[in-house]
GROMACS .gro file of C-alpha atoms in nm:
model
  471
    1MET     CA    1   0.601   0.993  -1.156
    2ASP     CA    2   0.450   0.728  -1.386
    3TYR     CA    3   0.281   0.478  -1.243
    4GLN     CA    4   0.216   0.061  -1.292
    5ASP     CA    5  -0.077  -0.114  -1.420
    6ASP     CA    6  -0.048  -0.312  -1.011
    7ILE     CA    7  -0.246   0.042  -0.973
    8LEU     CA    8  -0.639  -0.008  -1.009
    9TYR     CA    9  -0.701   0.352  -0.969
   10THR     CA   10  -0.481   0.708  -0.895
   11ASN     CA   11  -0.546   1.073  -0.848
   12PHE     CA   12  -0.284   1.180  -0.653
   13THR     CA   13  -0.007   1.467  -0.792
   14TYR     CA   14   0.294   1.514  -0.630
   15ASN     CA   15   0.394   1.799  -0.485
   16PRO     CA   16   0.816   1.918  -0.428
   17ASP     CA   17   0.708   2.174  -0.137
   18ILE     CA   18   0.484   1.939  -0.010
   19TYR     CA   19   0.577   1.754   0.375
   20TYR     CA   20   0.360   1.394   0.330
   21PHE     CA   21   0.341   1.093   0.490
   22ILE     CA   22   0.161   0.769   0.417
   23TYR     CA   23  -0.205   0.575   0.499
   24ILE     CA   24  -0.194   0.184   0.388
   25GLY     CA   25  -0.524   0.074   0.542
   26ASP     CA   26  -0.987   0.057   0.438
   27LEU     CA   27  -1.171   0.348   0.333
   28LYS     CA   28  -1.348   0.329   0.657
   29ALA     CA   29  -1.089   0.480   0.855
   30TYR     CA   30  -0.953   0.775   0.630
   31GLY     CA   31  -1.100   1.076   0.836
   32LEU     CA   32  -0.810   0.952   1.102
   33ASN     CA   33  -0.541   1.083   0.852
   34THR     CA   34  -0.675   1.388   0.913
   35PHE     CA   35  -0.536   1.443   1.264
   36VAL     CA   36  -0.249   1.206   1.211
   37GLN     CA   37  -0.177   1.606   0.996
   38GLU     CA   38  -0.315   1.825   1.188
   39THR     CA   39  -0.082   1.591   1.512
   40LEU     CA   40   0.202   1.654   1.207
   41SER     CA   41   0.087   2.062   1.088
   42ARG     CA   42   0.224   2.100   1.435
   43ARG     CA   43   0.571   1.945   1.432
   44VAL     CA   44   0.676   2.017   1.088
   45TYR     CA   45   0.799   2.311   1.000
   46ASN     CA   46   0.760   2.524   0.715
   47ARG     CA   47   0.636   2.305   0.522
   48GLU     CA   48   0.198   2.190   0.463
   49VAL     CA   49   0.099   1.841   0.451
   50ARG     CA   50  -0.091   1.597   0.348
   51PHE     CA   51  -0.131   1.261   0.328
   52ILE     CA   52  -0.123   0.999   0.017
   53ALA     CA   53  -0.413   0.688   0.123
   54ILE     CA   54  -0.328   0.323  -0.106
   55ILE     CA   55  -0.659   0.149   0.030
   56PRO     CA   56  -0.785  -0.154  -0.122
   57ASP     CA   57  -1.186  -0.039  -0.175
   58ILE     CA   58  -1.376  -0.039  -0.494
   59CYS     CA   59  -1.606   0.221  -0.607
   60ILE     CA   60  -1.709   0.401  -0.907
   61GLN     CA   61  -1.508   0.721  -0.739
   62TYR     CA   62  -1.342   0.907  -0.473
   63ASN     CA   63  -1.491   1.141  -0.294
   64TYR     CA   64  -1.090   1.171  -0.157
   65ALA     CA   65  -0.748   1.300  -0.194
   66ASN     CA   66  -0.454   1.176  -0.315
   67ILE     CA   67  -0.600   0.902  -0.398
   68PHE     CA   68  -0.420   0.470  -0.440
   69VAL     CA   69  -0.600   0.207  -0.524
   70ILE     CA   70  -0.477  -0.205  -0.495
   71ASN     CA   71  -0.647  -0.492  -0.435
   72PRO     CA   72  -0.486  -0.760  -0.734
   73GLU     CA   73  -0.833  -1.023  -0.627
   74ALA     CA   74  -1.017  -0.715  -0.813
   75ARG     CA   75  -0.784  -0.689  -1.089
   76GLN     CA   76  -1.013  -0.909  -1.253
   77GLY     CA   77  -1.295  -0.797  -1.289
   78SER     CA   78  -1.714  -0.912  -1.345
   79VAL     CA   79  -1.881  -0.873  -1.657
   80ASP     CA   80  -2.177  -0.941  -1.682
   81GLU     CA   81  -2.255  -1.249  -1.970
   82GLU     CA   82  -2.575  -1.140  -2.002
   83ALA     CA   83  -2.548  -0.739  -2.021
   84GLY     CA   84  -2.237  -0.794  -2.276
   85ARG     CA   85  -2.480  -0.991  -2.534
   86LEU     CA   86  -2.726  -0.758  -2.532
   87ASN     CA   87  -2.431  -0.458  -2.569
   88LEU     CA   88  -2.506  -0.319  -2.265
   89LYS     CA   89  -2.254  -0.139  -1.973
   90PRO     CA   90  -2.071  -0.452  -1.807
   91PHE     CA   91  -2.160  -0.501  -1.448
   92ARG     CA   92  -1.737  -0.478  -1.277
   93LYS     CA   93  -1.675  -0.627  -0.881
   94SER     CA   94  -1.594  -0.529  -0.595
   95CYS     CA   95  -1.436  -0.713  -0.332
   96ARG     CA   96  -1.277  -0.791  -0.004
   97ILE     CA   97  -0.943  -0.830  -0.037
   98LYS     CA   98  -0.776  -1.050   0.311
   99TYR     CA   99  -0.572  -0.714   0.486
  100ASP     CA  100  -0.209  -0.910   0.448
  101SER     CA  101  -0.250  -1.000   0.130
  102PHE     CA  102  -0.326  -0.597   0.059
  103ILE     CA  103  -0.082  -0.490   0.313
  104THR     CA  104   0.184  -0.768   0.047
  105ALA     CA  105   0.082  -0.603  -0.246
  106VAL     CA  106   0.123  -0.289  -0.131
  107SER     CA  107   0.509  -0.363  -0.013
  108GLU     CA  108   0.605  -0.545  -0.317
  109SER     CA  109   0.425  -0.259  -0.551
  110PRO     CA  110   0.688  -0.078  -0.756
  111THR     CA  111   0.462   0.185  -0.806
  112ILE     CA  112   0.443   0.260  -0.456
  113HIS     CA  113   0.844   0.213  -0.379
  114LYS     CA  114   0.954   0.490  -0.638
  115LEU     CA  115   0.683   0.682  -0.466
  116ILE     CA  116   0.813   0.669  -0.220
  117ASP     CA  117   1.152   0.700  -0.262
  118THR     CA  118   1.027   1.049  -0.509
  119ILE     CA  119   0.934   1.200  -0.164
  120LEU     CA  120   1.254   1.055   0.107
  121LYS     CA  121   1.434   1.285  -0.184
  122LYS     CA  122   1.269   1.600  -0.020
  123GLN     CA  123   1.170   1.485   0.378
  124ASN     CA  124   1.440   1.287   0.548
  125GLN     CA  125   1.145   1.088   0.719
  126LEU     CA  126   0.888   0.890   0.582
  127TYR     CA  127   0.571   0.829   0.845
  128ILE     CA  128   0.337   0.561   0.786
  129SER     CA  129   0.004   0.522   0.893
  130LEU     CA  130  -0.154   0.215   0.955
  131TYR     CA  131  -0.545  -0.001   1.044
  132GLU     CA  132  -0.334  -0.262   1.133
  133SER     CA  133   0.086  -0.295   1.210
  134ILE     CA  134   0.116  -0.640   1.051
  135GLU     CA  135   0.461  -0.820   0.992
  136GLU     CA  136   0.361  -0.859   0.647
  137LEU     CA  137   0.490  -0.439   0.564
  138THR     CA  138   0.784  -0.454   0.532
  139LEU     CA  139   0.849  -0.134   0.373
  140ASP     CA  140   0.951   0.044   0.721
  141GLU     CA  141   1.279  -0.179   0.630
  142ILE     CA  142   1.360   0.189   0.383
  143GLU     CA  143   1.614   0.346   0.539
  144GLY     CA  144   1.383   0.723   0.657
  145VAL     CA  145   1.076   0.501   0.618
  146SER     CA  146   0.899   0.402   1.009
  147ILE     CA  147   0.485   0.295   1.163
  148LEU     CA  148   0.291   0.531   1.308
  149GLY     CA  149   0.207   0.343   1.510
  150PRO     CA  150   0.301  -0.005   1.709
  151ASP     CA  151   0.568  -0.182   1.688
  152LYS     CA  152   0.401  -0.488   1.358
  153SER     CA  153   0.554  -0.850   1.552
  154ILE     CA  154   0.412  -0.750   1.908
  155ALA     CA  155   0.091  -0.641   1.751
  156LYS     CA  156   0.091  -0.962   1.603
  157ARG     CA  157   0.175  -1.174   1.883
  158PHE     CA  158  -0.128  -0.945   2.103
  159ASN     CA  159  -0.409  -1.011   1.854
  160SER     CA  160  -0.322  -1.456   1.918
  161LYS     CA  161  -0.694  -1.524   2.133
  162ILE     CA  162  -0.507  -1.722   2.270
  163TYR     CA  163  -0.115  -1.545   2.343
  164GLN     CA  164  -0.434  -1.291   2.500
  165TYR     CA  165  -0.589  -1.566   2.688
  166GLU     CA  166  -0.251  -1.734   2.836
  167LYS     CA  167  -0.145  -1.338   2.942
  168LEU     CA  168  -0.431  -1.246   3.104
  169ASN     CA  169  -0.527  -1.572   3.260
  170GLY     CA  170  -0.588  -1.365   3.672
  171VAL     CA  171  -0.544  -1.028   3.542
  172VAL     CA  172  -0.925  -0.998   3.424
  173PRO     CA  173  -1.185  -1.212   3.482
  174ILE     CA  174  -1.167  -1.496   3.109
  175ALA     CA  175  -1.442  -1.693   3.072
  176ASP     CA  176  -1.358  -2.085   3.115
  177TYR     CA  177  -1.151  -2.236   2.750
  178ARG     CA  178  -0.983  -2.523   2.667
  179VAL     CA  179  -0.678  -2.429   2.368
  180CYS     CA  180  -0.661  -2.761   2.099
  181ASN     CA  181  -0.367  -2.717   1.865
  182ASP     CA  182  -0.453  -2.945   1.542
  183LEU     CA  183  -0.842  -3.031   1.465
  184GLU     CA  184  -0.875  -3.369   1.569
  185SER     CA  185  -0.850  -3.175   1.967
  186LEU     CA  186  -1.115  -2.932   1.840
  187LEU     CA  187  -1.392  -3.217   1.766
  188GLN     CA  188  -1.254  -3.450   2.083
  189THR     CA  189  -1.233  -3.104   2.358
  190SER     CA  190  -1.554  -2.960   2.215
  191SER     CA  191  -1.800  -3.286   2.203
  192ALA     CA  192  -1.654  -3.338   2.578
  193LEU     CA  193  -1.710  -2.997   2.715
  194ARG     CA  194  -2.130  -3.038   2.578
  195GLU     CA  195  -2.337  -3.082   2.819
  196GLN     CA  196  -2.093  -2.923   3.080
  197TRP     CA  197  -2.075  -2.669   2.883
  198SER     CA  198  -2.493  -2.631   2.720
  199ASP     CA  199  -2.458  -2.286   2.753
  200GLY     CA  200  -2.292  -2.359   2.334
  201ILE     CA  201  -1.871  -2.273   2.309
  202PHE     CA  202  -1.738  -2.065   2.114
  203ILE     CA  203  -1.464  -2.147   1.891
  204SER     CA  204  -1.181  -1.923   1.746
  205ALA     CA  205  -0.822  -1.971   1.499
  206PRO     CA  206  -0.573  -1.775   1.676
  207TYR     CA  207  -0.642  -1.444   1.476
  208SER     CA  208  -1.054  -1.336   1.362
  209ALA     CA  209  -1.196  -1.077   1.347
  210ALA     CA  210  -1.623  -0.905   1.288
  211GLY     CA  211  -1.719  -1.286   1.257
  212SER     CA  212  -1.494  -1.393   1.120
  213ASN     CA  213  -1.276  -1.763   1.166
  214SER     CA  214  -1.503  -1.784   1.466
  215ALA     CA  215  -1.841  -1.888   1.594
  216VAL     CA  216  -2.052  -2.018   1.900
  217THR     CA  217  -2.138  -2.312   1.932
  218GLN     CA  218  -2.459  -2.517   1.961
  219THR     CA  219  -2.394  -2.921   1.797
  220GLN     CA  220  -2.047  -3.075   1.719
  221GLU     CA  221  -2.249  -3.092   1.319
  222GLU     CA  222  -2.193  -2.716   1.432
  223VAL     CA  223  -1.803  -2.709   1.478
  224ALA     CA  224  -1.764  -3.029   1.198
  225SER     CA  225  -1.908  -2.747   0.936
  226ILE     CA  226  -1.755  -2.428   1.002
  227PHE     CA  227  -1.378  -2.541   1.094
  228THR     CA  228  -1.218  -2.742   0.873
  229GLU     CA  229  -0.835  -2.626   0.950
  230PRO     CA  230  -0.672  -3.000   1.067
  231ASP     CA  231  -0.325  -2.875   1.157
  232SER     CA  232  -0.511  -2.519   1.319
  233LEU     CA  233  -0.438  -2.351   1.692
  234TYR     CA  234  -0.802  -2.351   1.817
  235LEU     CA  235  -0.919  -2.098   2.117
  236LEU     CA  236  -1.300  -2.295   2.260
  237SER     CA  237  -1.424  -2.091   2.586
  238ARG     CA  238  -1.739  -2.123   2.728
  239TYR     CA  239  -2.015  -1.905   2.558
  240MET     CA  240  -2.248  -1.727   2.882
  241PRO     CA  241  -2.549  -1.547   2.850
  242HIS     CA  242  -2.557  -1.218   2.823
  243GLN     CA  243  -2.719  -0.817   2.739
  244TYR     CA  244  -2.453  -0.669   2.726
  245ASP     CA  245  -2.135  -0.600   2.451
  246PRO     CA  246  -1.938  -0.333   2.555
  247THR     CA  247  -1.584  -0.208   2.448
  248VAL     CA  248  -1.320   0.027   2.519
  249LEU     CA  249  -1.073   0.228   2.329
  250ALA     CA  250  -0.798   0.311   2.433
  251VAL     CA  251  -0.450   0.393   2.412
  252VAL     CA  252  -0.098   0.283   2.615
  253ALA     CA  253   0.167   0.526   2.647
  254ASN     CA  254   0.410   0.318   2.832
  255GLU     CA  255   0.365   0.044   3.145
  256ASN     CA  256   0.222   0.335   3.334
  257GLU     CA  257   0.012   0.603   3.116
  258VAL     CA  258  -0.285   0.435   2.933
  259TYR     CA  259  -0.556   0.689   2.863
  260ILE     CA  260  -0.919   0.508   2.796
  261ALA     CA  261  -1.136   0.680   2.527
  262GLY     CA  262  -1.457   0.566   2.578
  263ILE     CA  263  -1.739   0.318   2.598
  264ALA     CA  264  -2.002   0.245   2.414
  265ASP     CA  265  -2.212  -0.090   2.376
  266GLN     CA  266  -2.179  -0.297   2.006
  267ASN     CA  267  -2.407  -0.444   1.894
  268ILE     CA  268  -2.335  -0.866   1.783
  269VAL     CA  269  -2.477  -1.085   1.583
  270GLY     CA  270  -2.498  -1.415   1.579
  271GLY     CA  271  -2.294  -1.468   1.900
  272ASN     CA  272  -2.046  -1.269   1.762
  273ARG     CA  273  -2.030  -1.067   1.464
  274PHE     CA  274  -2.016  -0.723   1.517
  275VAL     CA  275  -2.231  -0.464   1.282
  276GLY     CA  276  -2.176  -0.169   1.411
  277SER     CA  277  -2.195   0.084   1.807
  278ASN     CA  278  -2.329   0.292   2.006
  279TYR     CA  279  -2.225   0.572   2.228
  280PRO     CA  280  -2.257   0.660   2.489
  281THR     CA  281  -2.269   0.322   2.663
  282ILE     CA  282  -2.584   0.251   2.819
  283LEU     CA  283  -2.441   0.089   3.168
  284ASP     CA  284  -2.437   0.226   3.429
  285GLU     CA  285  -2.179   0.412   3.671
  286THR     CA  286  -2.078   0.068   3.804
  287HIS     CA  287  -1.978  -0.177   3.566
  288GLN     CA  288  -1.805   0.133   3.403
  289LYS     CA  289  -1.542   0.165   3.655
  290VAL     CA  290  -1.482  -0.164   3.583
  291LEU     CA  291  -1.469  -0.167   3.265
  292ARG     CA  292  -1.239   0.108   3.267
  293GLU     CA  293  -1.053  -0.051   3.581
  294TYR     CA  294  -1.000  -0.434   3.436
  295THR     CA  295  -0.883  -0.179   3.031
  296VAL     CA  296  -0.614  -0.043   3.215
  297ARG     CA  297  -0.460  -0.360   3.354
  298VAL     CA  298  -0.453  -0.489   3.009
  299GLY     CA  299  -0.334  -0.154   2.884
  300ARG     CA  300  -0.048  -0.209   3.186
  301VAL     CA  301   0.071  -0.553   3.043
  302LEU     CA  302   0.038  -0.413   2.636
  303GLY     CA  303   0.323  -0.086   2.787
  304GLU     CA  304   0.538  -0.363   2.951
  305ASN     CA  305   0.539  -0.556   2.649
  306GLY     CA  306   0.673  -0.246   2.454
  307TYR     CA  307   0.364  -0.240   2.285
  308ARG     CA  308   0.309   0.175   2.217
  309GLY     CA  309  -0.056   0.317   2.022
  310ILE     CA  310  -0.459   0.261   1.994
  311PHE     CA  311  -0.611  -0.020   2.138
  312GLY     CA  312  -0.960  -0.153   2.157
  313CYS     CA  313  -1.097  -0.437   2.443
  314ASP     CA  314  -1.442  -0.609   2.388
  315TYR     CA  315  -1.646  -0.753   2.728
  316LEU     CA  316  -1.929  -0.901   2.836
  317ILE     CA  317  -2.182  -0.841   3.114
  318ASP     CA  318  -2.326  -1.184   3.203
  319ASN     CA  319  -2.632  -1.270   3.376
  320ASP     CA  320  -2.473  -1.210   3.761
  321GLY     CA  321  -2.382  -0.884   3.606
  322ASN     CA  322  -2.018  -0.990   3.562
  323VAL     CA  323  -1.777  -0.825   3.323
  324ILE     CA  324  -1.576  -1.063   3.186
  325PHE     CA  325  -1.300  -0.975   2.897
  326LEU     CA  326  -1.341  -1.124   2.572
  327GLU     CA  327  -1.050  -1.013   2.358
  328ILE     CA  328  -0.817  -0.714   2.220
  329ASN     CA  329  -0.801  -0.546   1.947
  330ALA     CA  330  -0.401  -0.464   1.899
  331ARG     CA  331  -0.475  -0.230   1.629
  332LYS     CA  332  -0.731   0.088   1.632
  333GLN     CA  333  -1.164   0.001   1.617
  334GLY     CA  334  -1.400   0.075   1.414
  335THR     CA  335  -1.495   0.302   1.701
  336THR     CA  336  -1.168   0.474   1.678
  337LEU     CA  337  -1.326   0.751   1.425
  338GLU     CA  338  -1.630   0.870   1.621
  339PHE     CA  339  -1.460   0.879   1.955
  340CYS     CA  340  -1.185   1.154   1.793
  341HIS     CA  341  -1.519   1.270   1.684
  342THR     CA  342  -1.684   1.285   2.028
  343LEU     CA  343  -1.340   1.385   2.238
  344GLU     CA  344  -1.256   1.733   1.995
  345GLN     CA  345  -1.603   1.857   2.035
  346SER     CA  346  -1.685   1.764   2.435
  347LEU     CA  347  -1.266   1.831   2.634
  348PRO     CA  348  -1.146   2.143   2.644
  349GLU     CA  349  -1.006   2.272   2.318
  350GLY     CA  350  -0.707   2.210   2.238
  351SER     CA  351  -0.613   1.886   2.394
  352PRO     CA  352  -0.525   1.722   2.197
  353SER     CA  353  -0.645   1.442   1.974
  354LEU     CA  354  -0.663   1.031   2.027
  355MET     CA  355  -0.465   1.039   1.674
  356GLU     CA  356  -0.177   1.255   1.907
  357LEU     CA  357  -0.183   1.051   2.180
  358GLU     CA  358  -0.083   0.771   1.974
  359TYR     CA  359   0.223   0.963   1.792
  360PHE     CA  360   0.382   1.066   2.171
  361ALA     CA  361   0.303   0.698   2.282
  362VAL     CA  362   0.463   0.581   1.976
  363THR     CA  363   0.734   0.914   1.980
  364GLU     CA  364   0.851   0.999   2.324
  365ASN     CA  365   0.668   0.718   2.452
  366ARG     CA  366   0.455   0.945   2.707
  367PHE     CA  367   0.148   1.149   2.655
  368PRO     CA  368   0.139   1.517   2.614
  369LYS     CA  369   0.060   1.762   2.948
  370ASN     CA  370  -0.229   1.773   2.843
  371ALA     CA  371  -0.366   1.474   2.777
  372ARG     CA  372  -0.733   1.477   2.935
  373GLU     CA  373  -0.995   1.205   2.925
  374LEU     CA  374  -1.349   1.229   2.846
  375THR     CA  375  -1.644   1.247   3.237
  376VAL     CA  376  -1.888   1.377   3.130
  377ASN     CA  377  -2.085   1.412   2.825
  378ALA     CA  378  -2.110   1.772   2.824
  379ARG     CA  379  -2.202   1.819   2.475
  380ASN     CA  380  -2.490   1.530   2.560
  381LEU     CA  381  -2.356   1.324   2.206
  382HIS     CA  382  -2.441   1.036   2.096
  383TRP     CA  383  -2.425   0.817   1.804
  384GLY     CA  384  -2.416   0.503   1.648
  385THR     CA  385  -2.221   0.319   1.364
  386TYR     CA  386  -2.360   0.045   1.103
  387ASN     CA  387  -2.091  -0.190   0.919
  388TYR     CA  388  -2.320  -0.290   0.628
  389LYS     CA  389  -2.098  -0.671   0.512
  390ILE     CA  390  -2.241  -0.840   0.207
  391ASP     CA  391  -2.320  -1.290   0.362
  392THR     CA  392  -2.398  -1.377   0.027
  393GLN     CA  393  -2.326  -1.203  -0.327
  394LYS     CA  394  -2.509  -0.902  -0.489
  395ARG     CA  395  -2.599  -0.647  -0.835
  396THR     CA  396  -2.564  -0.274  -0.682
  397THR     CA  397  -2.828  -0.081  -0.893
  398GLY     CA  398  -2.803   0.256  -0.743
  399TYR     CA  399  -2.567   0.456  -0.596
  400ILE     CA  400  -2.500   0.663  -0.263
  401PRO     CA  401  -2.283   0.943  -0.285
  402GLN     CA  402  -1.951   0.928  -0.115
  403ASN     CA  403  -2.002   1.147   0.210
  404VAL     CA  404  -1.715   1.383   0.337
  405TYR     CA  405  -1.810   1.504   0.567
  406GLU     CA  406  -1.870   1.309   0.913
  407ARG     CA  407  -1.696   1.510   1.108
  408GLU     CA  408  -1.892   1.792   1.033
  409THR     CA  409  -2.194   1.664   1.163
  410PHE     CA  410  -1.984   1.552   1.469
  411LYS     CA  411  -1.945   1.930   1.465
  412LYS     CA  412  -2.323   2.030   1.398
  413VAL     CA  413  -2.481   1.839   1.661
  414ALA     CA  414  -2.259   1.965   1.909
  415SER     CA  415  -2.356   2.286   1.879
  416GLY     CA  416  -2.581   2.268   1.860
  417GLU     CA  417  -2.649   2.386   1.494
  418LEU     CA  418  -2.885   2.046   1.451
  419LEU     CA  419  -3.024   1.759   1.707
  420LYS     CA  420  -2.977   1.480   1.470
  421ASP     CA  421  -2.800   1.399   1.166
  422PHE     CA  422  -2.690   1.070   0.939
  423ALA     CA  423  -2.452   0.980   0.682
  424ILE     CA  424  -2.425   0.675   0.483
  425LEU     CA  425  -1.986   0.678   0.453
  426GLU     CA  426  -1.790   0.430   0.195
  427HIS     CA  427  -2.073   0.398  -0.072
  428VAL     CA  428  -1.888   0.149  -0.333
  429GLY     CA  429  -2.158   0.280  -0.635
  430THR     CA  430  -2.354   0.208  -0.898
  431ASN     CA  431  -2.348  -0.148  -1.182
  432PHE     CA  432  -2.101  -0.400  -0.923
  433TYR     CA  433  -2.147  -0.730  -0.862
  434VAL     CA  434  -2.088  -0.673  -0.474
  435MET     CA  435  -1.902  -0.979  -0.295
  436PRO     CA  436  -1.991  -1.205  -0.014
  437GLY     CA  437  -1.738  -1.012   0.274
  438THR     CA  438  -1.726  -0.652   0.098
  439PHE     CA  439  -1.880  -0.388   0.246
  440LEU     CA  440  -2.096  -0.232   0.057
  441ALA     CA  441  -2.176   0.086   0.297
  442ARG     CA  442  -2.124   0.216   0.642
  443VAL     CA  443  -2.397   0.456   0.775
  444VAL     CA  444  -2.299   0.753   1.104
  445SER     CA  445  -2.573   0.871   1.281
  446VAL     CA  446  -2.579   1.190   1.566
  447ALA     CA  447  -2.746   1.306   1.747
  448THR     CA  448  -2.876   1.408   2.125
  449ASN     CA  449  -3.067   1.077   2.208
  450ARG     CA  450  -3.017   0.692   2.114
  451ASP     CA  451  -3.371   0.659   1.937
  452ASP     CA  452  -3.290   1.019   1.737
  453VAL     CA  453  -2.967   0.811   1.636
  454ASN     CA  454  -3.161   0.451   1.593
  455GLU     CA  455  -3.405   0.571   1.365
  456GLY     CA  456  -3.109   0.749   1.155
  457LEU     CA  457  -2.919   0.436   1.170
  458CYS     CA  458  -3.287   0.228   1.087
  459GLN     CA  459  -3.365   0.551   0.764
  460GLY     CA  460  -3.026   0.508   0.665
  461VAL     CA  461  -3.026   0.145   0.600
  462GLY     CA  462  -3.261   0.094   0.448
  463PHE     CA  463  -3.164   0.397   0.132
  464ILE     CA  464  -2.834   0.153   0.220
  465GLN     CA  465  -3.089  -0.179   0.088
  466GLN     CA  466  -3.259  -0.035  -0.216
  467THR     CA  467  -2.927   0.039  -0.426
  468ILE     CA  468  -2.844  -0.402  -0.432
  469GLU     CA  469  -3.040  -0.671  -0.577
  470GLU     CA  470  -2.977  -1.025  -0.571
  471ALA     CA  471  -2.713  -1.123  -0.814
   0.00000   0.00000   0.00000
């Protein structure tokens, strides 16, 4: 098939003998689709199953099969004027696009519509797997196309922090909070609470992630400089000094069935910016039990309201040892792929993966009978992640080849073939201007203890830093 100029890159060639599904999301979650592929392979007879990945990531090369790259923000590119004058190779631009803008561009792409039409001529069902289900996706309105994940409207509703707090108030412990209907109310309310909430005020727009559209504020000057949308809703909550930021990954199949994948410790910078996680949690069994109980409560609320699939819950543990709910991530989150690898190596052979659990939750409103939760870290697997996100514009002068063997790394450490290892994933490559907000690369470190994990993360970050300079 022919490809329009809305596609920045593709290496896909259609094979009518293959049964396809489509993934739409960031490259960092590409590995999840192998588990979806294996799930569908057990249900599609006489045909090989493969996936097509539609991603926004701009890289120098792609060590991945069946890729389509769509990113209107990067279309204009970037030319290094000095390099042009010297007749040198110009630098291109690698930038992150807002997720809703990316999904809209994919939904409007003539090439993707033609691709779907071609696939549906050979199979009567086409699944779309999303990192996050959002309403900007319209491809599922095509007959024969459906989302293999949570309902878009329900996910949208539960990803609003304001809706979460109002829905879960009394279900799980939540910090004292206020809702403001506009900027003027935000400034007045935060000023009035500043002395009473002396440790700080956390402020967030209804939708925020990884530290965007939110901040822990200590002064009114900070509030006025960070938040400027006059008509936005704002959530204010009392900042609580704490040491621990656990996160729980789970799957919900209905109002009664909630599966807990595991608990990890988030690494938070500046009070609210997530940069990575460590597993297993260092929290004691008592706190872990409470975290599981609270997440099941949240999952049941989600299930009662029709949500089906993977979700995460973030918490803090205050200095008195109390577990306080922070937010629901009504989507796949940063620990999902690593927990898939952990469960694969730790559970009895034949146990369903997280992606298979989501498949059953979405298509049958239940979990398979052989679903098993991980109760003991019998393989002594420890891991950590670090997302290297650019805050100011940088220029890449080096390249770290893309590693696609994270799953094998987990297997080798779990089997004892390796004591420790780390991988640098999804590096954008050399000769790029990397725009603020872009993920330059990701580090995953796997070992049999946390010290070795952290050593691997440190080494990986050091290698990444050697590939950039100030632009």
